[in-house]
XYZ file of C-alpha atoms in Angstrom:
314
model
C -15.832 -129.186 -68.404
C -14.004 -128.977 -64.858
C -14.170 -132.385 -63.210
C -16.852 -132.102 -60.196
C -14.651 -134.592 -57.871
C -12.000 -131.771 -57.932
C -14.234 -129.159 -56.536
C -13.095 -127.702 -53.157
C -16.462 -126.884 -51.412
C -16.955 -123.922 -49.343
C -17.108 -124.830 -45.660
C -20.549 -124.183 -44.250
C -22.688 -125.847 -41.602
C -25.543 -127.828 -42.448
C -28.369 -125.565 -42.124
C -26.472 -122.968 -44.272
C -26.122 -125.476 -46.886
C -29.855 -126.177 -46.881
C -30.315 -122.471 -47.083
C -28.031 -122.201 -50.162
C -29.604 -125.001 -51.960
C -33.030 -123.485 -51.390
C -31.932 -120.106 -52.663
C -30.491 -121.728 -55.628
C -33.760 -123.533 -56.262
C -35.723 -120.630 -55.760
C -33.545 -119.047 -58.558
C -34.343 -121.543 -60.993
C -31.043 -123.553 -60.609
C -30.540 -127.407 -60.459
C -28.757 -128.556 -57.459
C -27.778 -131.917 -55.933
C -27.570 -132.365 -52.040
C -25.796 -135.282 -50.253
C -26.449 -136.042 -46.780
C -24.562 -138.397 -44.211
C -27.251 -140.962 -43.328
C -25.139 -143.283 -41.230
C -21.511 -144.036 -40.209
C -20.267 -147.349 -39.470
C -16.771 -147.881 -37.695
C -13.983 -145.412 -38.433
C -14.668 -142.699 -40.809
C -14.419 -139.229 -41.113
C -18.084 -138.313 -41.632
C -20.696 -137.607 -39.170
C -24.453 -138.002 -39.763
C -26.188 -134.924 -40.541
C -23.301 -133.468 -42.570
C -24.322 -132.019 -45.768
C -22.962 -131.004 -49.077
C -24.422 -129.191 -52.152
C -23.282 -129.095 -55.609
C -24.575 -126.310 -57.950
C -25.203 -126.262 -61.598
C -22.081 -123.993 -62.114
C -19.880 -126.734 -60.483
C -19.653 -124.825 -57.173
C -20.150 -126.385 -54.008
C -20.767 -125.765 -50.450
C -20.746 -127.865 -47.055
C -18.694 -131.056 -46.345
C -19.583 -134.818 -45.695
C -16.280 -135.530 -44.060
C -13.679 -134.290 -46.683
C -10.843 -136.682 -48.550
C -11.531 -139.560 -50.829
C -15.270 -140.062 -49.815
C -16.013 -136.414 -50.644
C -14.366 -136.534 -53.757
C -16.087 -139.854 -54.867
C -19.335 -138.213 -53.617
C -18.838 -135.075 -55.716
C -18.092 -137.440 -58.802
C -21.593 -138.915 -58.152
C -23.205 -135.634 -57.829
C -21.932 -134.372 -60.892
C -23.147 -136.999 -62.989
C -26.629 -136.503 -61.192
C -26.450 -133.008 -62.359
C -26.232 -134.148 -66.175
C -29.029 -136.627 -65.743
C -32.614 -135.443 -65.922
C -33.824 -138.387 -63.502
C -34.495 -136.768 -60.175
C -34.784 -139.831 -57.934
C -32.749 -139.776 -54.700
C -30.312 -142.684 -54.109
C -28.272 -143.894 -51.137
C -24.664 -144.700 -51.763
C -22.414 -146.878 -49.482
C -18.679 -145.700 -49.384
C -16.431 -148.281 -47.802
C -13.366 -146.650 -46.667
C -10.763 -149.122 -47.765
C -8.243 -149.561 -50.808
C -10.822 -148.726 -53.505
C -10.848 -145.168 -52.168
C -7.172 -145.281 -51.092
C -8.164 -144.999 -47.444
C -7.258 -147.443 -44.218
C -9.949 -146.086 -41.960
C -11.862 -149.368 -42.327
C -15.446 -148.084 -41.732
C -18.138 -147.314 -44.267
C -20.383 -144.195 -44.687
C -23.987 -144.108 -46.284
C -24.689 -140.973 -48.066
C -28.245 -139.900 -49.532
C -27.748 -138.037 -52.892
C -30.790 -136.149 -54.025
C -30.814 -134.417 -57.296
C -33.176 -131.337 -57.207
C -35.090 -129.657 -59.820
C -36.357 -126.279 -59.333
C -40.089 -125.653 -59.465
C -41.077 -124.501 -63.161
C -42.367 -120.978 -63.273
C -45.632 -120.251 -64.904
C -46.724 -116.671 -65.899
C -50.481 -116.431 -66.225
C -51.375 -113.178 -68.168
C -54.948 -112.154 -67.603
C -56.555 -112.368 -64.178
C -59.860 -112.817 -65.459
C -62.359 -115.694 -64.452
C -60.021 -118.524 -65.995
C -56.819 -116.815 -64.433
C -58.168 -116.476 -60.751
C -58.935 -120.353 -60.731
C -55.922 -121.507 -62.828
C -53.202 -119.548 -61.012
C -53.788 -120.970 -57.511
C -54.542 -124.610 -58.829
C -51.080 -124.485 -60.540
C -49.442 -123.108 -57.350
C -50.966 -125.834 -55.496
C -49.248 -128.334 -57.960
C -45.770 -127.193 -57.235
C -45.519 -124.342 -59.936
C -44.084 -121.006 -59.214
C -47.030 -118.883 -60.460
C -47.062 -114.887 -61.284
C -50.518 -113.884 -62.198
C -50.863 -110.442 -63.601
C -53.270 -107.988 -65.033
C -53.157 -104.118 -65.632
C -56.863 -103.922 -64.375
C -56.882 -102.715 -60.815
C -60.293 -104.611 -60.197
C -59.159 -107.974 -61.967
C -55.763 -108.019 -59.889
C -57.595 -107.715 -56.598
C -56.523 -110.802 -54.488
C -59.915 -110.868 -52.841
C -60.873 -112.403 -56.469
C -58.391 -115.344 -56.313
C -59.485 -118.258 -54.270
C -56.134 -119.046 -52.651
C -55.549 -115.346 -51.942
C -58.890 -114.067 -50.892
C -58.702 -115.472 -47.023
C -55.204 -113.764 -46.601
C -56.399 -110.606 -48.223
C -59.424 -110.565 -46.018
C -57.476 -111.312 -43.001
C -55.017 -108.604 -43.699
C -57.828 -106.110 -44.178
C -59.666 -107.073 -41.086
C -56.446 -106.660 -39.159
C -55.409 -103.242 -40.228
C -58.616 -101.942 -42.014
C -57.029 -100.304 -45.002
C -57.943 -101.518 -48.285
C -54.273 -101.059 -49.740
C -53.665 -103.908 -47.194
C -55.361 -106.275 -49.684
C -51.856 -106.333 -51.466
C -50.465 -109.543 -51.646
C -47.529 -110.238 -49.334
C -44.343 -112.461 -49.432
C -45.453 -116.202 -48.838
C -48.653 -115.833 -50.817
C -49.399 -118.891 -53.166
C -49.499 -116.838 -56.014
C -47.521 -113.493 -56.903
C -50.283 -111.250 -58.169
C -48.953 -108.324 -59.988
C -50.948 -105.015 -61.281
C -49.081 -104.587 -64.433
C -48.880 -105.274 -67.806
C -47.072 -108.666 -68.937
C -43.939 -106.962 -70.180
C -43.689 -104.704 -67.199
C -40.432 -104.981 -65.308
C -42.105 -106.002 -61.809
C -43.579 -108.975 -63.597
C -40.414 -109.823 -65.247
C -38.313 -109.526 -61.991
C -40.218 -112.567 -60.768
C -39.248 -114.952 -63.889
C -36.305 -117.152 -64.088
C -33.320 -116.268 -66.311
C -33.932 -119.427 -68.183
C -37.215 -118.978 -69.713
C -37.038 -122.264 -71.556
C -38.138 -123.821 -68.550
C -40.846 -121.620 -67.899
C -44.368 -121.453 -69.393
C -46.707 -118.543 -70.180
C -50.482 -118.933 -70.446
C -52.484 -116.057 -71.941
C -55.869 -115.396 -71.134
C -56.506 -111.638 -71.162
C -59.832 -109.938 -71.828
C -58.920 -108.607 -75.181
C -58.069 -110.544 -78.325
C -55.498 -107.920 -79.400
C -53.708 -108.423 -76.222
C -53.757 -111.963 -76.533
C -52.059 -111.626 -79.744
C -49.600 -109.098 -78.170
C -48.818 -111.328 -75.118
C -48.292 -114.590 -77.373
C -45.770 -112.759 -79.749
C -44.054 -111.473 -76.590
C -44.131 -114.858 -75.016
C -42.522 -116.373 -78.003
C -40.057 -113.827 -78.542
C -38.759 -113.983 -75.009
C -38.041 -117.579 -75.522
C -40.910 -119.378 -73.069
C -40.524 -123.114 -73.347
C -44.349 -123.389 -73.306
C -46.708 -120.809 -74.585
C -50.541 -121.537 -74.494
C -53.632 -119.371 -75.111
C -57.089 -119.782 -73.950
C -59.867 -119.222 -76.886
C -61.926 -121.068 -79.513
C -60.478 -122.806 -82.355
C -61.417 -120.112 -84.849
C -59.599 -117.387 -82.582
C -56.654 -120.028 -82.495
C -56.410 -119.985 -86.325
C -56.664 -116.181 -86.661
C -53.983 -115.754 -83.919
C -51.409 -118.080 -85.998
C -52.247 -116.270 -89.152
C -51.473 -112.785 -87.594
C -48.434 -114.147 -86.234
C -47.124 -115.507 -89.550
C -48.141 -111.950 -91.051
C -45.899 -110.331 -88.504
C -43.004 -112.571 -89.481
C -42.947 -114.689 -86.537
C -40.951 -117.671 -87.488
C -42.825 -120.698 -88.444
C -41.331 -122.956 -85.778
C -42.493 -120.358 -83.200
C -45.824 -120.195 -84.342
C -46.345 -124.034 -84.121
C -45.311 -124.177 -80.577
C -48.268 -122.171 -79.616
C -50.945 -124.436 -77.846
C -54.190 -122.766 -78.764
C -56.930 -123.990 -77.572
C -54.827 -124.872 -74.395
C -55.387 -127.700 -72.004
C -56.494 -131.614 -72.208
C -59.809 -132.159 -73.719
C -61.810 -133.179 -70.789
C -65.319 -131.487 -71.843
C -64.361 -128.311 -69.880
C -66.778 -125.388 -69.798
C -66.721 -123.614 -66.523
C -63.583 -121.366 -65.757
C -62.737 -123.712 -62.922
C -62.851 -126.924 -65.215
C -60.768 -125.107 -67.904
C -58.199 -124.285 -64.997
C -58.244 -128.184 -64.371
C -57.622 -128.938 -68.075
C -54.897 -126.473 -68.833
C -53.411 -127.472 -65.303
C -53.283 -131.239 -66.372
C -51.534 -130.047 -69.584
C -48.905 -128.172 -67.682
C -48.252 -131.258 -65.358
C -47.727 -133.401 -68.394
C -45.318 -130.526 -70.259
C -43.352 -130.264 -66.987
C -42.931 -134.407 -66.682
C -41.809 -134.368 -70.001
C -39.370 -131.650 -69.927
C -37.825 -133.392 -66.654
C -37.366 -136.467 -68.796
C -36.332 -134.511 -71.929
C -39.039 -136.429 -74.070
C -41.826 -133.686 -74.117
C -43.804 -133.592 -77.481
C -46.989 -131.488 -78.009
C -48.323 -133.751 -80.615
C -51.330 -135.413 -79.858
C -52.498 -132.966 -76.853
C -56.117 -132.128 -77.252
C -57.667 -128.808 -76.583
C -60.103 -127.741 -73.869
C -62.304 -124.972 -72.974
C -62.133 -123.457 -76.603
C -65.286 -121.556 -76.357
C -63.910 -119.614 -73.106
C -62.657 -116.064 -73.498
C -60.966 -115.236 -70.239
């Protein structure tokens, strides 16, 4: 593996560094950002300078170059290998330790940044319409898909309805109800395996979740099998315990590996006594938050997580 301290960053201004870091995060990549916070005495760094190291060990920006930058890149490389995401403030003294004679010091904030996890909600029925915007409000990137035009109407989704109605009032055309860039949930009128749905998903689906809650049991079965085959890190389904047992039996009959069948969280969600679609949305969102925290600490185990909403169909 290349030594991060030997990376030569591409020169860029601070706002371009931030733009590149955001683009990488949106694409599902990990980055570490270094920002000069303060300079004391003689030093080549200037407060506000920024440097970003990407997960492929390319870099952009500068915090002053030379030994300070090499030392910072080494720390940033180690931060990429660690799952802890807490930022830390480092002080670099420009003396013999760094082979420098400036005599000053520089304070640099080093921030490991994890991309938002993606959740594909398959089925825009009662539960999906509530769960998708709730997950988005919790920091997940959410795609909600349904091949039924009536179900995939943004006016049905609480977070999208005001935006859809505002666009309709402004332009006066039904087609203007379609979601626009920047909407909290990406709502797609398509089947789960259609290209337009998959285009919005990250390359590494091991860090993504698929939640299945369609209007049809056979479609649920198909979508769960598809999500397992695609390698989603988390696969959950809404339904009763009886439905879950049938689903697992049918997956086994189709030759789905035992380990994959065991990964299916069904009924999905924490056991909070949820009954209504909104309550079930809260239950499954809570389980997704726990899964995300565990993935970030590399200690997630699905054992012991109780089900919720076991009687809700969609």
